[in-house]
Amino acid sequence: SDLTDEEEDQLEEPLRARILIAIRSDRLHLLGRFKSYIPNVLRHNFELQALSRDAARDAIVQPAALAGDFHSAPYTYDDAVLDKLLSYLEDENTGQVEGILIQMLCEHYEKTVVVPQKLERITVNDISEPGNVVRDYYQEKIGGLAVAEQAPARKLIEEGLVSEGEQGMRLSLHENTIESQYNVDRDLLGHLVDQRLLRSEPFLRGGYTFELSHDRLLPAVVQARAERLEAEARARQAAEAERLRAEAEAERKEKEEARRQLRTVRVLLGLAVGALILAGYFGIRSSQQARQLVENNDRLEQSFTDLEAANEEIKAQQAEIQKRLDAYIEAERLRKETQINQLLTRANTYENLNQRDLDIKNLQAA
């Protein structure tokens, strides 16, 4: 063993311990299950009741006056402040005060008034209305949750743990129902209990049930529920209005597009009708022109035939003329040739005569 002799001796000594169990009176009988382990479990009982006005005053004043490792230095309350707080905390019928409300208010004033301003004494001018503190307490604790946890926590508390109506009543739900219907797991439930928004109670058949920690939170929860539902209704109305606006805008655009298309169709139809009219007109003109072209072509063909015939006739005439020209040229050539021959003959004759005359002259000269 790793224990020393002294430590082993200590284990043999009777355990001097005191166990304090806090339990609701309607669950007190459950402690009987521990009798075999703790025989004196029900030997000493003390019923913790709501505080009287004087006890509530002590619960407010005495912790504030203590020195130690706290958020603030010791401070005191003005008598007017105490009277204001106790008047709010005191139940109208029983004259008693719930301790959880004292803790709620004192914690708020210490964090928001004493610590920031480093006050040593709180006066009436330093505090806000207690009712507003309790109302804001709920919103403050919900707002301190993670963003993803706020909506499920609100829905659970405002719809699952408080009945419908302007007054509202506290309701109790089992953790399994809470997790399945409101998507709130055990970690978030524990955090809500730590924030003193909820309190838990063991369930006889296992698990825990949860309910709002105090009736004084009911007005704040009911008001928050009404505001949330109103905001959700406004959001739905805004979404519906936006949807209707979007639909109207889409319908307007659709109608405008339809009108634009209709105008386009009308223009195209007008163009088509115009085209048909022009086509008919030009069709008639084309038919007339076609007939005219056929006639012209026939005339051209006839003219071409006539031209060919005329051309053949001209060719024949040209051949005849050429023939005549050739005959004329030949005749002229022959005539010219005859004339030349005659001239040559005459020339020869003249030359002979000249020679004769020359010879005569020469003879005479001789």
Short mmCIF file of C-alpha atoms in Angstrom, two decimals:
data_model
loop_
_atom_site.label_atom_id
_atom_site.label_comp_id
_atom_site.label_asym_id
_atom_site.label_seq_id
_atom_site.Cartn_x
_atom_site.Cartn_y
_atom_site.Cartn_z
CA SER A 1 0.00 0.00 0.00
CA ASP A 2 1.10 3.58 -0.72
CA LEU A 3 -0.42 4.84 2.57
CA THR A 4 1.73 5.51 5.58
CA ASP A 5 0.95 3.99 8.98
CA GLU A 6 -0.36 7.35 10.14
CA GLU A 7 -2.70 7.60 7.16
CA GLU A 8 -3.96 4.08 7.74
CA ASP A 9 -4.66 4.94 11.38
CA GLN A 10 -6.64 7.97 10.25
CA LEU A 11 -8.79 5.72 8.09
CA GLU A 12 -9.73 3.76 11.17
CA GLU A 13 -10.90 6.84 13.03
CA PRO A 14 -14.63 7.71 12.89
CA LEU A 15 -15.48 10.20 10.16
CA ARG A 16 -16.51 13.49 11.69
CA ALA A 17 -18.68 14.92 8.94
CA ARG A 18 -22.00 16.62 8.74
CA ILE A 19 -24.25 16.18 5.68
CA LEU A 20 -26.72 18.91 4.79
CA ILE A 21 -29.48 17.91 2.39
CA ALA A 22 -31.83 20.54 0.98
CA ILE A 23 -35.03 19.03 -0.40
CA ARG A 24 -38.59 20.12 -1.05
CA SER A 25 -41.08 19.11 1.63
CA ASP A 26 -43.15 17.05 -0.83
CA ARG A 27 -40.01 15.03 -1.64
CA LEU A 28 -38.93 14.59 1.98
CA HIS A 29 -40.11 10.98 2.11
CA LEU A 30 -37.49 10.05 -0.48
CA LEU A 31 -34.77 10.44 2.14
CA GLY A 32 -36.09 7.27 3.80
CA ARG A 33 -34.34 5.30 1.07
CA PHE A 34 -30.98 6.24 2.66
CA LYS A 35 -31.79 4.90 6.16
CA SER A 36 -29.80 1.72 5.71
CA TYR A 37 -26.72 3.83 4.85
CA ILE A 38 -27.41 6.86 7.04
CA PRO A 39 -29.58 5.75 9.98
CA ASN A 40 -29.96 9.28 11.32
CA VAL A 41 -30.86 10.83 7.98
CA LEU A 42 -34.24 12.05 9.25
CA ARG A 43 -33.20 12.67 12.86
CA HIS A 44 -32.62 16.40 12.51
CA ASN A 45 -34.96 18.34 10.25
CA PHE A 46 -35.26 22.02 9.69
CA GLU A 47 -37.98 23.55 7.56
CA LEU A 48 -36.69 26.51 5.58
CA GLN A 49 -39.58 28.90 5.18
CA ALA A 50 -39.86 32.21 3.42
CA LEU A 51 -38.18 35.11 5.24
CA SER A 52 -39.96 37.62 7.40
CA ARG A 53 -39.47 41.32 6.69
CA ASP A 54 -36.81 41.65 9.37
CA ALA A 55 -35.01 38.49 8.25
CA ALA A 56 -35.12 39.74 4.66
CA ARG A 57 -33.59 43.06 5.83
CA ASP A 58 -30.75 41.14 7.45
CA ALA A 59 -30.29 39.06 4.29
CA ILE A 60 -29.83 42.28 2.32
CA VAL A 61 -27.67 44.27 4.74
CA GLN A 62 -25.36 41.72 6.37
CA PRO A 63 -23.76 40.13 3.25
CA ALA A 64 -23.11 43.62 1.81
CA ALA A 65 -21.21 44.63 4.97
CA LEU A 66 -18.84 41.63 4.87
CA ALA A 67 -15.22 42.14 3.88
CA GLY A 68 -13.44 39.54 1.82
CA ASP A 69 -12.68 38.37 -1.70
CA PHE A 70 -15.84 39.77 -3.26
CA HIS A 71 -16.62 41.85 -6.35
CA SER A 72 -16.95 44.97 -4.22
CA ALA A 73 -15.74 46.46 -0.97
CA PRO A 74 -18.22 46.49 1.94
CA TYR A 75 -21.18 48.83 1.40
CA THR A 76 -24.45 49.76 3.08
CA TYR A 77 -28.03 50.56 2.09
CA ASP A 78 -29.89 53.74 2.85
CA ASP A 79 -33.06 53.12 4.94
CA ALA A 80 -35.22 54.48 2.13
CA VAL A 81 -33.67 51.93 -0.25
CA LEU A 82 -34.36 49.08 2.16
CA ASP A 83 -37.97 50.16 2.62
CA LYS A 84 -38.41 50.32 -1.16
CA LEU A 85 -36.91 46.89 -1.71
CA LEU A 86 -38.80 45.22 1.14
CA SER A 87 -42.10 46.74 0.05
CA TYR A 88 -41.61 45.19 -3.35
CA LEU A 89 -40.35 41.83 -2.05
CA GLU A 90 -42.95 41.32 0.64
CA ASP A 91 -45.89 39.11 -0.34
CA GLU A 92 -49.20 40.96 -0.04
CA ASN A 93 -50.99 38.05 1.61
CA THR A 94 -48.36 36.36 3.78
CA GLY A 95 -45.98 39.23 4.45
CA GLN A 96 -43.07 36.93 3.70
CA VAL A 97 -40.16 37.32 1.27
CA GLU A 98 -38.69 34.74 -1.13
CA GLY A 99 -34.92 34.49 -0.79
CA ILE A 100 -34.32 34.05 -4.53
CA LEU A 101 -35.73 37.51 -5.24
CA ILE A 102 -33.42 39.06 -2.64
CA GLN A 103 -30.46 37.43 -4.32
CA MET A 104 -31.64 38.57 -7.75
CA LEU A 105 -32.00 42.24 -6.74
CA CYS A 106 -28.88 42.47 -4.61
CA GLU A 107 -26.72 40.87 -7.27
CA HIS A 108 -28.06 43.31 -9.87
CA TYR A 109 -27.43 46.42 -7.77
CA GLU A 110 -23.97 45.28 -6.77
CA LYS A 111 -22.89 44.63 -10.38
CA THR A 112 -24.55 47.65 -11.99
CA VAL A 113 -24.32 50.29 -9.25
CA VAL A 114 -21.82 49.54 -6.49
CA VAL A 115 -18.93 48.10 -8.52
CA PRO A 116 -18.95 50.60 -11.45
CA GLN A 117 -19.36 53.64 -9.18
CA LYS A 118 -17.36 52.23 -6.25
CA LEU A 119 -20.14 53.25 -3.85
CA GLU A 120 -19.96 52.76 -0.12
CA ARG A 121 -23.63 53.50 0.43
CA ILE A 122 -26.59 53.00 -1.91
CA THR A 123 -29.28 55.69 -1.97
CA VAL A 124 -32.70 55.78 -3.64
CA ASN A 125 -31.29 57.84 -6.48
CA ASP A 126 -28.79 55.08 -7.26
CA ILE A 127 -31.22 52.23 -7.92
CA SER A 128 -33.84 51.53 -10.54
CA GLU A 129 -37.31 50.18 -9.84
CA PRO A 130 -37.15 46.63 -8.43
CA GLY A 131 -39.94 45.52 -10.74
CA ASN A 132 -37.92 46.63 -13.73
CA VAL A 133 -34.90 44.76 -12.39
CA VAL A 134 -36.86 41.52 -12.16
CA ARG A 135 -38.33 42.12 -15.61
CA ASP A 136 -34.93 42.93 -17.10
CA TYR A 137 -33.35 40.02 -15.23
CA TYR A 138 -35.06 37.55 -17.51
CA GLN A 139 -34.03 39.43 -20.65
CA GLU A 140 -30.49 39.87 -19.32
CA LYS A 141 -30.01 36.19 -18.59
CA ILE A 142 -31.48 35.12 -21.92
CA GLY A 143 -29.30 37.68 -23.71
CA GLY A 144 -26.25 36.24 -21.97
CA LEU A 145 -26.75 32.87 -23.64
CA ALA A 146 -25.04 31.90 -26.87
CA VAL A 147 -26.93 33.20 -29.87
CA ALA A 148 -27.87 29.70 -31.01
CA GLU A 149 -29.30 28.91 -27.53
CA GLN A 150 -31.46 32.00 -27.07
CA ALA A 151 -34.37 31.06 -29.34
CA PRO A 152 -34.76 27.48 -27.96
CA ALA A 153 -34.50 28.76 -24.37
CA ARG A 154 -37.14 31.45 -24.99
CA LYS A 155 -39.50 28.99 -26.65
CA LEU A 156 -39.11 26.51 -23.79
CA ILE A 157 -39.65 29.04 -21.00
CA GLU A 158 -42.28 31.24 -22.65
CA GLU A 159 -44.35 28.50 -24.26
CA GLY A 160 -43.52 25.28 -22.45
CA LEU A 161 -43.10 26.35 -18.82
CA VAL A 162 -45.69 29.17 -18.66
CA SER A 163 -49.35 28.69 -19.50
CA GLU A 164 -51.15 30.82 -22.05
CA GLY A 165 -52.94 34.03 -21.11
CA GLU A 166 -52.00 37.44 -19.76
CA GLN A 167 -51.42 36.14 -16.21
CA GLY A 168 -49.79 32.80 -16.90
CA MET A 169 -49.02 29.97 -14.52
CA ARG A 170 -45.85 28.02 -13.96
CA LEU A 171 -45.78 24.61 -15.64
CA SER A 172 -43.43 21.68 -15.20
CA LEU A 173 -41.90 19.54 -17.95
CA HIS A 174 -39.71 16.47 -17.88
CA GLU A 175 -36.24 16.80 -19.40
CA ASN A 176 -37.00 14.19 -22.07
CA THR A 177 -40.03 16.17 -23.22
CA ILE A 178 -38.01 19.37 -23.18
CA GLU A 179 -35.23 17.89 -25.29
CA SER A 180 -37.56 16.29 -27.85
CA GLN A 181 -40.07 19.14 -28.22
CA TYR A 182 -37.95 22.23 -27.62
CA ASN A 183 -34.47 21.10 -28.70
CA VAL A 184 -32.95 22.09 -25.35
CA ASP A 185 -30.30 19.68 -24.12
CA ARG A 186 -29.18 18.95 -20.55
CA ASP A 187 -26.23 21.33 -20.73
CA LEU A 188 -28.46 24.29 -21.56
CA LEU A 189 -30.95 23.25 -18.89
CA GLY A 190 -28.13 23.19 -16.34
CA HIS A 191 -27.02 26.64 -17.45
CA LEU A 192 -30.56 28.01 -17.08
CA VAL A 193 -30.69 26.53 -13.57
CA ASP A 194 -27.33 28.14 -12.71
CA GLN A 195 -28.72 31.48 -13.95
CA ARG A 196 -31.66 30.96 -11.57
CA LEU A 197 -34.18 31.15 -14.37
CA LEU A 198 -35.22 27.53 -13.84
CA ARG A 199 -35.16 25.08 -11.03
CA SER A 200 -35.07 21.31 -11.30
CA GLU A 201 -36.70 18.56 -9.26
CA PRO A 202 -36.03 14.80 -9.32
CA PHE A 203 -38.78 12.83 -11.01
CA LEU A 204 -40.07 9.69 -9.27
CA ARG A 205 -39.57 7.51 -12.34
CA GLY A 206 -36.16 8.91 -13.20
CA GLY A 207 -34.70 12.08 -14.58
CA TYR A 208 -35.64 15.62 -13.65
CA THR A 209 -38.49 18.02 -14.20
CA PHE A 210 -37.94 21.74 -14.74
CA GLU A 211 -40.03 24.82 -14.01
CA LEU A 212 -39.64 28.58 -13.73
CA SER A 213 -37.67 29.47 -10.61
CA HIS A 214 -40.20 31.92 -9.16
CA ASP A 215 -43.68 33.32 -9.73
CA ARG A 216 -42.24 36.85 -9.73
CA LEU A 217 -40.63 36.04 -13.06
CA LEU A 218 -44.02 35.29 -14.60
CA PRO A 219 -44.85 38.91 -15.59
CA ALA A 220 -41.45 39.31 -17.24
CA VAL A 221 -41.81 36.03 -19.10
CA VAL A 222 -45.40 36.75 -20.15
CA GLN A 223 -44.42 40.23 -21.34
CA ALA A 224 -41.39 38.85 -23.21
CA ARG A 225 -43.62 36.20 -24.79
CA ALA A 226 -46.15 38.81 -25.88
CA GLU A 227 -43.39 41.01 -27.31
CA ARG A 228 -41.78 38.06 -29.07
CA LEU A 229 -45.05 36.83 -30.52
CA GLU A 230 -45.88 40.37 -31.61
CA ALA A 231 -42.44 40.73 -33.18
CA GLU A 232 -42.85 37.36 -34.89
CA ALA A 233 -46.30 38.41 -36.11
CA ARG A 234 -44.85 41.67 -37.44
CA ALA A 235 -42.04 39.71 -39.05
CA ARG A 236 -44.57 37.34 -40.63
CA GLN A 237 -46.66 40.30 -41.77
CA ALA A 238 -43.55 41.98 -43.14
CA ALA A 239 -42.53 38.74 -44.84
CA GLU A 240 -46.05 38.31 -46.20
CA ALA A 241 -46.10 41.94 -47.34
CA GLU A 242 -42.71 41.44 -48.95
CA ARG A 243 -43.96 38.26 -50.56
CA LEU A 244 -47.08 40.02 -51.85
CA ARG A 245 -44.94 42.95 -53.00
CA ALA A 246 -42.59 40.57 -54.76
CA GLU A 247 -45.53 38.75 -56.32
CA ALA A 248 -47.10 42.07 -57.35
CA GLU A 249 -43.77 43.21 -58.76
CA ALA A 250 -43.36 39.91 -60.56
CA GLU A 251 -46.94 40.17 -61.84
CA ARG A 252 -46.31 43.77 -62.91
CA LYS A 253 -43.15 42.73 -64.70
CA GLU A 254 -44.98 39.79 -66.22
CA LYS A 255 -47.79 42.06 -67.42
CA GLU A 256 -45.27 44.59 -68.66
CA GLU A 257 -43.45 41.82 -70.48
CA ALA A 258 -46.76 40.57 -71.84
CA ARG A 259 -47.62 44.10 -72.99
CA ARG A 260 -44.17 44.44 -74.51
CA GLN A 261 -44.57 41.13 -76.26
CA LEU A 262 -48.06 42.16 -77.36
CA ARG A 263 -46.67 45.38 -78.78
CA THR A 264 -43.96 43.37 -80.50
CA VAL A 265 -46.55 40.94 -81.83
CA ARG A 266 -48.69 43.83 -83.04
CA VAL A 267 -45.69 45.40 -84.75
CA LEU A 268 -44.71 42.09 -86.27
CA LEU A 269 -48.33 41.47 -87.26
CA GLY A 270 -48.48 44.91 -88.82
CA LEU A 271 -45.26 44.23 -90.62
CA ALA A 272 -46.57 40.84 -91.70
CA VAL A 273 -49.81 42.36 -92.98
CA GLY A 274 -47.83 45.09 -94.72
CA ALA A 275 -45.55 42.46 -96.13
CA LEU A 276 -48.56 40.47 -97.33
CA ILE A 277 -50.04 43.57 -98.93
CA LEU A 278 -46.73 44.43 -100.53
CA ALA A 279 -46.29 40.82 -101.53
CA GLY A 280 -49.75 40.85 -103.11
CA TYR A 281 -49.04 44.14 -104.80
CA PHE A 282 -45.65 43.08 -105.94
CA GLY A 283 -47.08 39.70 -106.80
CA ILE A 284 -49.56 41.35 -109.16
CA ARG A 285 -46.86 43.63 -110.44
CA SER A 286 -44.55 40.69 -110.75
CA SER A 287 -47.21 38.76 -112.65
CA GLN A 288 -47.75 41.67 -114.96
CA GLN A 289 -44.05 42.19 -115.30
CA ALA A 290 -43.58 38.49 -115.91
CA ARG A 291 -46.13 38.54 -118.68
CA GLN A 292 -44.49 41.67 -120.03
CA LEU A 293 -41.12 39.99 -119.79
CA VAL A 294 -42.46 36.94 -121.65
CA GLU A 295 -43.88 39.16 -124.31
CA ASN A 296 -40.67 41.15 -124.49
CA ASN A 297 -38.70 37.95 -124.62
CA ASP A 298 -40.89 36.70 -127.44
CA ARG A 299 -40.39 39.96 -129.25
CA LEU A 300 -36.68 39.78 -128.57
CA GLU A 301 -36.53 36.24 -129.82
CA GLN A 302 -38.46 37.27 -132.94
CA SER A 303 -36.24 40.27 -133.35
CA PHE A 304 -33.21 38.03 -132.91
CA THR A 305 -34.62 35.67 -135.54
CA ASP A 306 -35.32 38.58 -137.83
CA LEU A 307 -31.88 39.92 -137.09
CA GLU A 308 -30.30 36.61 -137.93
CA ALA A 309 -32.25 36.51 -141.18
CA ALA A 310 -31.24 40.08 -141.94
CA ASN A 311 -27.69 39.21 -141.05
CA GLU A 312 -27.74 36.27 -143.48
CA GLU A 313 -29.18 38.54 -146.13
CA ILE A 314 -26.51 41.10 -145.41
CA LYS A 315 -23.89 38.41 -145.60
CA ALA A 316 -25.28 37.34 -148.99
CA GLN A 317 -25.33 40.93 -150.14
CA GLN A 318 -21.80 41.38 -148.87
CA ALA A 319 -20.73 38.26 -150.76
CA GLU A 320 -22.42 39.57 -153.88
CA ILE A 321 -20.82 42.95 -153.42
CA GLN A 322 -17.46 41.32 -152.81
CA LYS A 323 -17.93 39.24 -155.90
CA ARG A 324 -18.79 42.29 -157.92
CA LEU A 325 -15.94 44.16 -156.34
CA ASP A 326 -13.53 41.39 -157.18
CA ALA A 327 -14.85 41.35 -160.78
CA TYR A 328 -14.54 45.08 -160.96
CA ILE A 329 -11.06 45.00 -159.56
CA GLU A 330 -10.10 42.28 -162.01
CA ALA A 331 -11.61 44.22 -164.88
CA GLU A 332 -9.85 47.34 -163.75
CA ARG A 333 -6.64 45.40 -163.39
CA LEU A 334 -7.02 44.07 -166.92
CA ARG A 335 -7.97 47.47 -168.23
CA LYS A 336 -5.01 49.04 -166.49
CA GLU A 337 -2.76 46.33 -167.74
CA THR A 338 -4.03 46.88 -171.33
CA GLN A 339 -3.51 50.57 -170.96
CA ILE A 340 -0.02 49.99 -169.70
CA ASN A 341 0.74 47.66 -172.54
CA GLN A 342 -0.59 50.16 -174.96
CA LEU A 343 1.49 52.83 -173.34
CA LEU A 344 4.52 50.62 -173.46
CA THR A 345 3.83 49.88 -177.09
CA ARG A 346 3.47 53.53 -177.77
CA ALA A 347 6.57 54.20 -175.82
CA ASN A 348 8.47 51.64 -177.77
CA THR A 349 7.12 53.14 -180.95
CA TYR A 350 8.20 56.57 -179.87
CA GLU A 351 11.56 55.24 -178.88
CA ASN A 352 11.95 53.58 -182.25
CA LEU A 353 10.94 56.77 -183.95
CA ASN A 354 13.37 58.73 -181.91
CA GLN A 355 16.08 56.25 -182.76
CA ARG A 356 15.17 56.48 -186.39
CA ASP A 357 15.31 60.22 -186.23
CA LEU A 358 18.59 59.99 -184.50
CA ASP A 359 19.93 57.62 -187.04
CA ILE A 360 18.78 59.89 -189.80
CA LYS A 361 20.42 62.77 -188.11
CA ASN A 362 23.55 60.83 -187.71
CA LEU A 363 23.47 59.81 -191.35
CA GLN A 364 22.91 63.26 -192.39
CA ALA A 365 25.69 64.44 -190.28
CA ALA A 366 27.96 61.83 -191.71
#
